[in-house]
Amino acid sequence: MLKNELQEKLTKLDSHLRCEIITEDNTKANLNGTFVELQQQSAGDVIVKYDGETVLSMVEVDGTPAIELKVGYVDKYNSKMFANLIELCGSYLPDDGKEA
């Protein structure tokens, strides 16, 4: 199964990485300081978390498969792991037939 394969590869990068595959469309409301932040999730989106905190999502933006970053910064110690994480997740994005 795709999730098991991806999870194995994430664990090899760092034991704190986990993935979650969204199985149905939904909207989440999160309290962010003094305002409510709405987060739309679509079936098929993949959420990658580090130690329980979302670091990126594999989503579709205007019909194009994309990686949405959820972190404000990455320190030097974790920069190589994060670069490898983006490369790994990019390899799981479907080909939309467009070339860069």
PDB file of C-alpha atoms in Angstrom:
ATOM      1  CA  MET A   1       0.000   0.000   0.000  1.00  0.00           C
ATOM      2  CA  LEU A   2       1.193   3.514  -0.851  1.00  0.00           C
ATOM      3  CA  LYS A   3       0.891   4.835   2.715  1.00  0.00           C
ATOM      4  CA  ASN A   4       3.019   2.018   4.131  1.00  0.00           C
ATOM      5  CA  GLU A   5       5.693   2.525   1.467  1.00  0.00           C
ATOM      6  CA  LEU A   6       5.790   6.291   2.018  1.00  0.00           C
ATOM      7  CA  GLN A   7       5.802   5.877   5.811  1.00  0.00           C
ATOM      8  CA  GLU A   8       8.789   3.509   5.620  1.00  0.00           C
ATOM      9  CA  LYS A   9      10.731   6.043   3.555  1.00  0.00           C
ATOM     10  CA  LEU A  10       9.764   8.892   5.883  1.00  0.00           C
ATOM     11  CA  THR A  11      10.937   6.899   8.899  1.00  0.00           C
ATOM     12  CA  LYS A  12      14.294   6.293   7.196  1.00  0.00           C
ATOM     13  CA  LEU A  13      14.710  10.070   6.830  1.00  0.00           C
ATOM     14  CA  ASP A  14      13.736  10.745  10.446  1.00  0.00           C
ATOM     15  CA  SER A  15      11.914   8.628  13.015  1.00  0.00           C
ATOM     16  CA  HIS A  16       9.676  11.598  13.953  1.00  0.00           C
ATOM     17  CA  LEU A  17       8.099  11.869  10.475  1.00  0.00           C
ATOM     18  CA  ARG A  18       4.571  10.510   9.918  1.00  0.00           C
ATOM     19  CA  CYS A  19       2.076  10.730   7.065  1.00  0.00           C
ATOM     20  CA  GLU A  20      -1.697  10.839   6.924  1.00  0.00           C
ATOM     21  CA  ILE A  21      -3.764  10.348   3.778  1.00  0.00           C
ATOM     22  CA  ILE A  22      -7.025  12.294   3.696  1.00  0.00           C
ATOM     23  CA  THR A  23      -9.839   9.959   2.624  1.00  0.00           C
ATOM     24  CA  GLU A  24     -12.704  12.452   2.293  1.00  0.00           C
ATOM     25  CA  ASP A  25     -13.143  16.162   1.662  1.00  0.00           C
ATOM     26  CA  ASN A  26     -13.455  18.240   4.833  1.00  0.00           C
ATOM     27  CA  THR A  27     -12.810  21.645   6.338  1.00  0.00           C
ATOM     28  CA  LYS A  28     -11.052  22.105   9.670  1.00  0.00           C
ATOM     29  CA  ALA A  29     -11.209  25.221  11.821  1.00  0.00           C
ATOM     30  CA  ASN A  30      -8.165  25.917  13.986  1.00  0.00           C
ATOM     31  CA  LEU A  31      -7.834  28.680  16.565  1.00  0.00           C
ATOM     32  CA  ASN A  32      -4.652  30.553  15.665  1.00  0.00           C
ATOM     33  CA  GLY A  33      -4.054  33.203  18.305  1.00  0.00           C
ATOM     34  CA  THR A  34      -7.096  35.449  18.202  1.00  0.00           C
ATOM     35  CA  PHE A  35      -8.525  34.344  14.856  1.00  0.00           C
ATOM     36  CA  VAL A  36      -9.940  31.171  13.344  1.00  0.00           C
ATOM     37  CA  GLU A  37      -7.997  29.633  10.476  1.00  0.00           C
ATOM     38  CA  LEU A  38      -9.946  27.436   8.044  1.00  0.00           C
ATOM     39  CA  GLN A  39      -8.098  24.564   6.413  1.00  0.00           C
ATOM     40  CA  GLN A  40      -9.648  22.806   3.413  1.00  0.00           C
ATOM     41  CA  GLN A  41      -8.577  19.197   2.943  1.00  0.00           C
ATOM     42  CA  SER A  42      -9.456  17.135  -0.108  1.00  0.00           C
ATOM     43  CA  ALA A  43      -9.610  13.374  -0.513  1.00  0.00           C
ATOM     44  CA  GLY A  44      -6.201  12.195  -1.677  1.00  0.00           C
ATOM     45  CA  ASP A  45      -4.222  14.964   0.029  1.00  0.00           C
ATOM     46  CA  VAL A  46      -1.246  13.678   2.029  1.00  0.00           C
ATOM     47  CA  ILE A  47      -0.248  15.432   5.255  1.00  0.00           C
ATOM     48  CA  VAL A  48       3.317  14.961   6.530  1.00  0.00           C
ATOM     49  CA  LYS A  49       3.955  15.679  10.194  1.00  0.00           C
ATOM     50  CA  TYR A  50       7.133  15.969  12.247  1.00  0.00           C
ATOM     51  CA  ASP A  51       6.611  15.061  15.887  1.00  0.00           C
ATOM     52  CA  GLY A  52       2.864  15.711  15.512  1.00  0.00           C
ATOM     53  CA  GLU A  53       3.184  19.114  13.772  1.00  0.00           C
ATOM     54  CA  THR A  54       2.288  19.456  10.079  1.00  0.00           C
ATOM     55  CA  VAL A  55       5.342  20.397   8.005  1.00  0.00           C
ATOM     56  CA  LEU A  56       3.958  19.950   4.489  1.00  0.00           C
ATOM     57  CA  SER A  57       0.985  18.760   2.498  1.00  0.00           C
ATOM     58  CA  MET A  58       0.877  17.101  -0.883  1.00  0.00           C
ATOM     59  CA  VAL A  59      -2.116  18.756  -2.547  1.00  0.00           C
ATOM     60  CA  GLU A  60      -3.539  19.929  -5.848  1.00  0.00           C
ATOM     61  CA  VAL A  61      -3.486  23.672  -6.602  1.00  0.00           C
ATOM     62  CA  ASP A  62      -5.510  24.800  -9.617  1.00  0.00           C
ATOM     63  CA  GLY A  63      -5.271  21.306 -11.086  1.00  0.00           C
ATOM     64  CA  THR A  64      -1.506  21.010 -10.541  1.00  0.00           C
ATOM     65  CA  PRO A  65      -0.009  18.554  -8.020  1.00  0.00           C
ATOM     66  CA  ALA A  66       2.026  20.552  -5.485  1.00  0.00           C
ATOM     67  CA  ILE A  67       3.786  20.509  -2.132  1.00  0.00           C
ATOM     68  CA  GLU A  68       2.422  23.108   0.291  1.00  0.00           C
ATOM     69  CA  LEU A  69       4.990  24.013   2.959  1.00  0.00           C
ATOM     70  CA  LYS A  70       3.640  24.600   6.457  1.00  0.00           C
ATOM     71  CA  VAL A  71       6.848  25.571   8.275  1.00  0.00           C
ATOM     72  CA  GLY A  72       8.098  29.069   8.956  1.00  0.00           C
ATOM     73  CA  TYR A  73      11.758  28.132   8.963  1.00  0.00           C
ATOM     74  CA  VAL A  74      14.177  25.194   8.885  1.00  0.00           C
ATOM     75  CA  ASP A  75      17.388  25.383  10.910  1.00  0.00           C
ATOM     76  CA  LYS A  76      20.780  24.390   9.524  1.00  0.00           C
ATOM     77  CA  TYR A  77      20.768  21.068  11.400  1.00  0.00           C
ATOM     78  CA  ASN A  78      17.517  19.965   9.721  1.00  0.00           C
ATOM     79  CA  SER A  79      17.974  21.594   6.306  1.00  0.00           C
ATOM     80  CA  LYS A  80      19.372  18.493   4.560  1.00  0.00           C
ATOM     81  CA  MET A  81      16.631  16.257   5.989  1.00  0.00           C
ATOM     82  CA  PHE A  82      13.986  18.787   4.902  1.00  0.00           C
ATOM     83  CA  ALA A  83      15.440  18.985   1.384  1.00  0.00           C
ATOM     84  CA  ASN A  84      15.395  15.172   1.186  1.00  0.00           C
ATOM     85  CA  LEU A  85      11.803  15.192   2.486  1.00  0.00           C
ATOM     86  CA  ILE A  86      10.690  17.582  -0.278  1.00  0.00           C
ATOM     87  CA  GLU A  87      12.481  15.476  -2.899  1.00  0.00           C
ATOM     88  CA  LEU A  88      10.871  12.280  -1.570  1.00  0.00           C
ATOM     89  CA  CYS A  89       7.375  13.794  -1.488  1.00  0.00           C
ATOM     90  CA  GLY A  90       7.879  15.270  -4.962  1.00  0.00           C
ATOM     91  CA  SER A  91       8.532  11.779  -6.291  1.00  0.00           C
ATOM     92  CA  TYR A  92       5.021  10.775  -5.079  1.00  0.00           C
ATOM     93  CA  LEU A  93       3.215  13.641  -6.809  1.00  0.00           C
ATOM     94  CA  PRO A  94       1.304  12.518  -9.902  1.00  0.00           C
ATOM     95  CA  ASP A  95       2.551  13.765 -13.263  1.00  0.00           C
ATOM     96  CA  ASP A  96       0.148  16.419 -14.549  1.00  0.00           C
ATOM     97  CA  GLY A  97       1.556  16.294 -18.076  1.00  0.00           C
ATOM     98  CA  LYS A  98       3.074  19.779 -17.852  1.00  0.00           C
ATOM     99  CA  GLU A  99       6.782  20.448 -18.069  1.00  0.00           C
ATOM    100  CA  ALA A 100       8.602  23.072 -16.019  1.00  0.00           C
TER     101      ALA A 100
END
